[in-house]
Amino acid sequence: DTGVSQDPRHKITKRGQNVTFRCDPISEHNRLYWYRQTLGQGPEFLTYFQNEAQLEKSRLLSDRFSAERPKGSFSTLEIQRTEQGDSAMYLCASSFRQGYMNTEAFFGQGTRLTVV
Amino acid sequence: EDQVTQSPEALRLQEGESSSLNCSYTVSGLRGLFWYRQDPGKGPEFLFTLYSAGEEKEKERLKATLTKKESFLHITAPKPEDSATYLCAVQATGGFKTIFGAGTRLFVK
């Protein structure tokens, strides 16, 4: 399967614990995005990488959230001191920049986080 | 502020009953408009990209169109397997993020 892969698919954690999610993008894609989606809403942008550089971060993202993309390959999203409001589906997507145009983004299956 | 509004929130159709979904957008400069399909518990699946007003794209029973203020996703003779949430998203010039609407939940019986 050469699509976007996310791990784990489901995570249940206690409030206050730290969690880390992993995303493996499509191999030739140089752009990687993280989104958060709650029930009945569309995906909400969190952050964006081009290769290993984090170029944009949503102002909605508190300092408890951090993302990395070492060597421009896989990416991790860490949430520290989780809160019940962090419960959501966390989606990763990747795309390829070709000149001025950005090709469409392909999404992974997401990681469903439940904070109890 | 860039914004995407989709209507209706939910749409119930009989099999074979054609209809359209609307996506209204406000963006400083449009780089691209995207349509995705999302099944419950899964990530969005890419359908179309539209770049400029007047552009149209088709795939099976789906056809997407774009004007300067809105996009339509036309569904011709839908089947039960077309039941899903359809998401519209825009990417503005000068930035990298893609802004999604809340989606239209389509039920075909």
CSV table of C-alpha atoms in Angstrom, one decimal:
chain,number,residue,atom,x,y,z
A,1,ASP,CA,0.0,0.0,0.0
A,2,THR,CA,1.6,3.3,-1.1
A,3,GLY,CA,-0.9,5.6,0.5
A,4,VAL,CA,-0.5,7.8,3.6
A,5,SER,CA,-0.1,5.7,6.7
A,6,GLN,CA,-1.0,6.8,10.3
A,7,ASP,CA,-0.3,5.0,13.5
A,8,PRO,CA,-2.0,4.2,15.8
A,9,ARG,CA,-5.5,4.1,14.4
A,10,HIS,CA,-7.0,4.5,17.9
A,11,LYS,CA,-5.7,5.9,21.1
A,12,ILE,CA,-7.4,6.1,24.5
A,13,THR,CA,-5.5,8.1,27.1
A,14,LYS,CA,-6.1,9.5,30.5
A,15,ARG,CA,-6.3,13.3,31.0
A,16,GLY,CA,-2.8,14.7,31.6
A,17,GLN,CA,-0.9,12.1,29.8
A,18,ASN,CA,1.3,12.8,26.7
A,19,VAL,CA,0.5,11.1,23.4
A,20,THR,CA,2.4,10.9,20.1
A,21,PHE,CA,1.1,10.0,16.7
A,22,ARG,CA,3.1,9.0,13.6
A,23,CYS,CA,2.4,9.8,9.9
A,24,ASP,CA,4.2,8.2,6.9
A,25,PRO,CA,3.4,10.2,3.8
A,26,ILE,CA,3.4,9.0,0.2
A,27,SER,CA,7.1,8.6,-0.5
A,28,GLU,CA,7.6,11.2,-3.2
A,29,HIS,CA,5.5,13.9,-1.5
A,30,ASN,CA,7.4,16.8,-0.1
A,31,ARG,CA,4.4,18.5,1.7
A,32,LEU,CA,2.8,17.2,4.8
A,33,TYR,CA,-0.2,18.5,6.7
A,34,TRP,CA,-1.8,17.7,10.1
A,35,TYR,CA,-5.5,18.3,10.6
A,36,ARG,CA,-7.9,17.8,13.5
A,37,GLN,CA,-11.5,16.8,12.9
A,38,THR,CA,-14.4,16.6,15.4
A,39,LEU,CA,-17.8,15.0,14.8
A,40,GLY,CA,-19.9,16.8,12.2
A,41,GLN,CA,-17.1,19.2,11.3
A,42,GLY,CA,-14.6,19.4,8.4
A,43,PRO,CA,-10.9,19.0,9.0
A,44,GLU,CA,-9.3,21.9,10.8
A,45,PHE,CA,-5.7,22.9,9.8
A,46,LEU,CA,-3.1,22.4,12.5
A,47,THR,CA,0.3,22.6,10.8
A,48,TYR,CA,2.2,22.2,7.5
A,49,PHE,CA,5.7,21.0,6.5
A,50,GLN,CA,7.6,21.4,3.3
A,51,ASN,CA,10.3,18.8,3.5
A,52,GLU,CA,11.6,19.1,7.0
A,53,ALA,CA,10.7,22.7,7.5
A,54,GLN,CA,7.5,23.6,9.5
A,55,LEU,CA,6.3,26.6,7.5
A,56,GLU,CA,2.9,27.3,9.1
A,57,LYS,CA,1.2,26.6,12.4
A,58,SER,CA,-2.4,27.4,13.2
A,59,ARG,CA,-2.8,29.9,16.0
A,60,LEU,CA,-5.4,27.5,17.3
A,61,LEU,CA,-2.6,25.2,18.2
A,62,SER,CA,-1.6,25.6,21.8
A,63,ASP,CA,1.9,25.2,23.1
A,64,ARG,CA,0.9,21.7,24.2
A,65,PHE,CA,1.1,20.6,20.6
A,66,SER,CA,4.3,20.0,18.7
A,67,ALA,CA,5.0,18.4,15.4
A,68,GLU,CA,8.3,17.4,13.8
A,69,ARG,CA,9.3,16.0,10.4
A,70,PRO,CA,13.0,14.9,10.7
A,71,LYS,CA,14.8,14.5,7.4
A,72,GLY,CA,11.6,15.4,5.5
A,73,SER,CA,10.2,11.9,5.7
A,74,PHE,CA,7.7,10.7,8.4
A,75,SER,CA,6.2,13.1,10.9
A,76,THR,CA,5.1,13.0,14.5
A,77,LEU,CA,2.5,15.0,16.3
A,78,GLU,CA,2.8,15.1,20.1
A,79,ILE,CA,0.2,16.4,22.5
A,80,GLN,CA,1.4,17.1,26.0
A,81,ARG,CA,-0.9,17.1,29.1
A,82,THR,CA,-3.9,16.0,27.2
A,83,GLU,CA,-7.3,17.5,27.9
A,84,GLN,CA,-10.8,16.1,27.2
A,85,GLY,CA,-11.2,18.8,24.5
A,86,ASP,CA,-8.3,17.2,22.6
A,87,SER,CA,-10.5,14.2,21.8
A,88,ALA,CA,-10.9,14.2,18.0
A,89,MET,CA,-9.7,12.5,14.8
A,90,TYR,CA,-6.2,13.6,13.9
A,91,LEU,CA,-5.6,13.4,10.1
A,92,CYS,CA,-2.4,13.5,8.2
A,93,ALA,CA,-2.2,14.4,4.5
A,94,SER,CA,0.6,14.7,2.0
A,95,SER,CA,1.0,16.4,-1.4
A,96,PHE,CA,3.6,17.2,-4.0
A,97,ARG,CA,4.5,20.7,-5.0
A,98,GLN,CA,5.0,21.0,-8.8
A,99,GLY,CA,6.1,24.5,-9.8
A,100,TYR,CA,3.5,27.0,-8.7
A,101,MET,CA,0.7,24.4,-8.3
A,102,ASN,CA,0.2,22.2,-5.4
A,103,THR,CA,-1.2,18.8,-6.3
A,104,GLU,CA,-4.1,17.5,-4.3
A,105,ALA,CA,-3.6,16.3,-0.8
A,106,PHE,CA,-4.1,12.6,0.0
A,107,PHE,CA,-5.2,11.7,3.5
A,108,GLY,CA,-4.4,8.9,5.8
A,109,GLN,CA,-7.1,7.0,7.7
A,110,GLY,CA,-6.5,9.1,10.8
A,111,THR,CA,-5.8,8.5,14.5
A,112,ARG,CA,-8.9,8.6,16.7
A,113,LEU,CA,-7.9,10.1,20.1
A,114,THR,CA,-10.2,9.7,23.2
A,115,VAL,CA,-9.1,11.5,26.4
A,116,VAL,CA,-10.9,10.1,29.5
B,1,GLU,CA,-11.0,36.0,6.8
B,2,ASP,CA,-11.0,33.0,4.4
B,3,GLN,CA,-14.2,30.9,4.8
B,4,VAL,CA,-16.0,28.0,3.3
B,5,THR,CA,-19.7,27.3,3.7
B,6,GLN,CA,-21.5,24.2,2.5
B,7,SER,CA,-25.2,23.6,2.0
B,8,PRO,CA,-27.3,21.8,2.7
B,9,GLU,CA,-25.9,20.2,5.9
B,10,ALA,CA,-27.7,17.0,5.0
B,11,LEU,CA,-29.5,15.7,1.9
B,12,ARG,CA,-31.6,12.7,1.5
B,13,LEU,CA,-32.2,11.4,-2.0
B,14,GLN,CA,-34.0,8.5,-3.6
B,15,GLU,CA,-31.8,6.3,-5.8
B,16,GLY,CA,-31.8,7.9,-9.2
B,17,GLU,CA,-32.9,11.3,-8.0
B,18,SER,CA,-30.2,13.9,-9.2
B,19,SER,CA,-29.3,16.9,-7.1
B,20,SER,CA,-26.5,19.4,-6.4
B,21,LEU,CA,-24.4,20.3,-3.4
B,22,ASN,CA,-23.3,23.9,-2.9
B,23,CYS,CA,-20.0,25.3,-1.6
B,24,SER,CA,-19.7,29.0,-1.1
B,25,TYR,CA,-16.3,30.4,-0.4
B,26,THR,CA,-14.6,33.7,0.5
B,27,VAL,CA,-10.9,33.8,-0.1
B,28,SER,CA,-8.4,36.6,-0.8
B,29,GLY,CA,-7.1,34.8,-3.8
B,30,LEU,CA,-8.0,31.3,-4.9
B,31,ARG,CA,-5.2,28.9,-5.6
B,32,GLY,CA,-7.4,25.8,-5.8
B,33,LEU,CA,-10.8,24.4,-4.7
B,34,PHE,CA,-11.0,20.7,-3.8
B,35,TRP,CA,-13.8,18.3,-3.3
B,36,TYR,CA,-13.4,15.2,-1.1
B,37,ARG,CA,-15.6,12.3,-0.1
B,38,GLN,CA,-15.4,11.0,3.4
B,39,ASP,CA,-16.9,7.7,4.7
B,40,PRO,CA,-17.6,7.3,8.5
B,41,GLY,CA,-14.4,6.7,10.5
B,42,LYS,CA,-12.1,7.1,7.5
B,43,GLY,CA,-10.0,9.9,6.0
B,44,PRO,CA,-11.2,12.1,3.2
B,45,GLU,CA,-10.8,10.7,-0.3
B,46,PHE,CA,-9.8,13.1,-3.1
B,47,LEU,CA,-12.4,13.7,-5.9
B,48,PHE,CA,-11.6,16.9,-7.8
B,49,THR,CA,-9.4,20.0,-8.0
B,50,LEU,CA,-10.7,23.2,-9.7
B,51,TYR,CA,-8.5,26.1,-10.3
B,52,SER,CA,-10.4,28.8,-12.2
B,53,ALA,CA,-14.0,30.0,-12.8
B,54,GLY,CA,-15.7,28.2,-15.5
B,55,GLU,CA,-13.8,25.0,-15.0
B,56,GLU,CA,-15.7,21.7,-14.8
B,57,LYS,CA,-14.6,18.1,-14.0
B,58,GLU,CA,-16.4,14.8,-14.1
B,59,LYS,CA,-16.0,11.4,-12.6
B,60,GLU,CA,-18.6,8.7,-13.0
B,61,ARG,CA,-21.9,10.2,-11.6
B,62,LEU,CA,-20.2,13.3,-10.1
B,63,LYS,CA,-19.5,16.6,-11.8
B,64,ALA,CA,-17.9,19.6,-10.1
B,65,THR,CA,-18.2,23.2,-11.4
B,66,LEU,CA,-16.6,26.5,-10.2
B,67,THR,CA,-17.6,30.1,-10.3
B,68,LYS,CA,-15.9,33.1,-8.7
B,69,LYS,CA,-17.9,32.7,-5.5
B,70,GLU,CA,-19.1,29.1,-5.3
B,71,SER,CA,-18.7,25.6,-6.5
B,72,PHE,CA,-21.3,22.9,-7.1
B,73,LEU,CA,-21.1,19.2,-7.0
B,74,HIS,CA,-23.7,17.7,-9.2
B,75,ILE,CA,-24.8,14.1,-8.6
B,76,THR,CA,-26.6,12.4,-11.4
B,77,ALA,CA,-28.7,9.3,-10.8
B,78,PRO,CA,-27.1,8.6,-7.4
B,79,LYS,CA,-26.8,5.1,-6.0
B,80,PRO,CA,-26.8,4.0,-2.3
B,81,GLU,CA,-23.0,3.6,-2.5
B,82,ASP,CA,-22.7,7.4,-3.1
B,83,SER,CA,-23.9,7.9,0.5
B,84,ALA,CA,-21.1,9.8,2.3
B,85,THR,CA,-20.1,13.2,3.5
B,86,TYR,CA,-18.8,15.5,0.8
B,87,LEU,CA,-16.3,18.1,1.8
B,88,CYS,CA,-15.3,21.2,0.0
B,89,ALA,CA,-12.0,22.9,0.7
B,90,VAL,CA,-10.1,26.0,-0.6
B,91,GLN,CA,-6.4,26.9,-0.7
B,92,ALA,CA,-5.6,30.5,-0.9
B,93,THR,CA,-2.7,32.2,-2.6
B,94,GLY,CA,0.0,33.4,-0.3
B,95,GLY,CA,-0.5,30.6,2.2
B,96,PHE,CA,-0.2,26.9,2.6
B,97,LYS,CA,-3.2,25.8,4.6
B,98,THR,CA,-6.4,24.3,3.2
B,99,ILE,CA,-9.7,25.5,4.7
B,100,PHE,CA,-12.5,23.0,4.8
B,101,GLY,CA,-16.2,23.4,5.0
B,102,ALA,CA,-18.3,21.4,7.5
B,103,GLY,CA,-19.5,19.1,4.7
B,104,THR,CA,-22.8,17.8,3.3
B,105,ARG,CA,-24.0,14.5,4.5
B,106,LEU,CA,-25.6,12.7,1.6
B,107,PHE,CA,-28.0,9.7,2.2
B,108,VAL,CA,-29.2,7.8,-0.9
B,109,LYS,CA,-31.9,5.2,-0.4
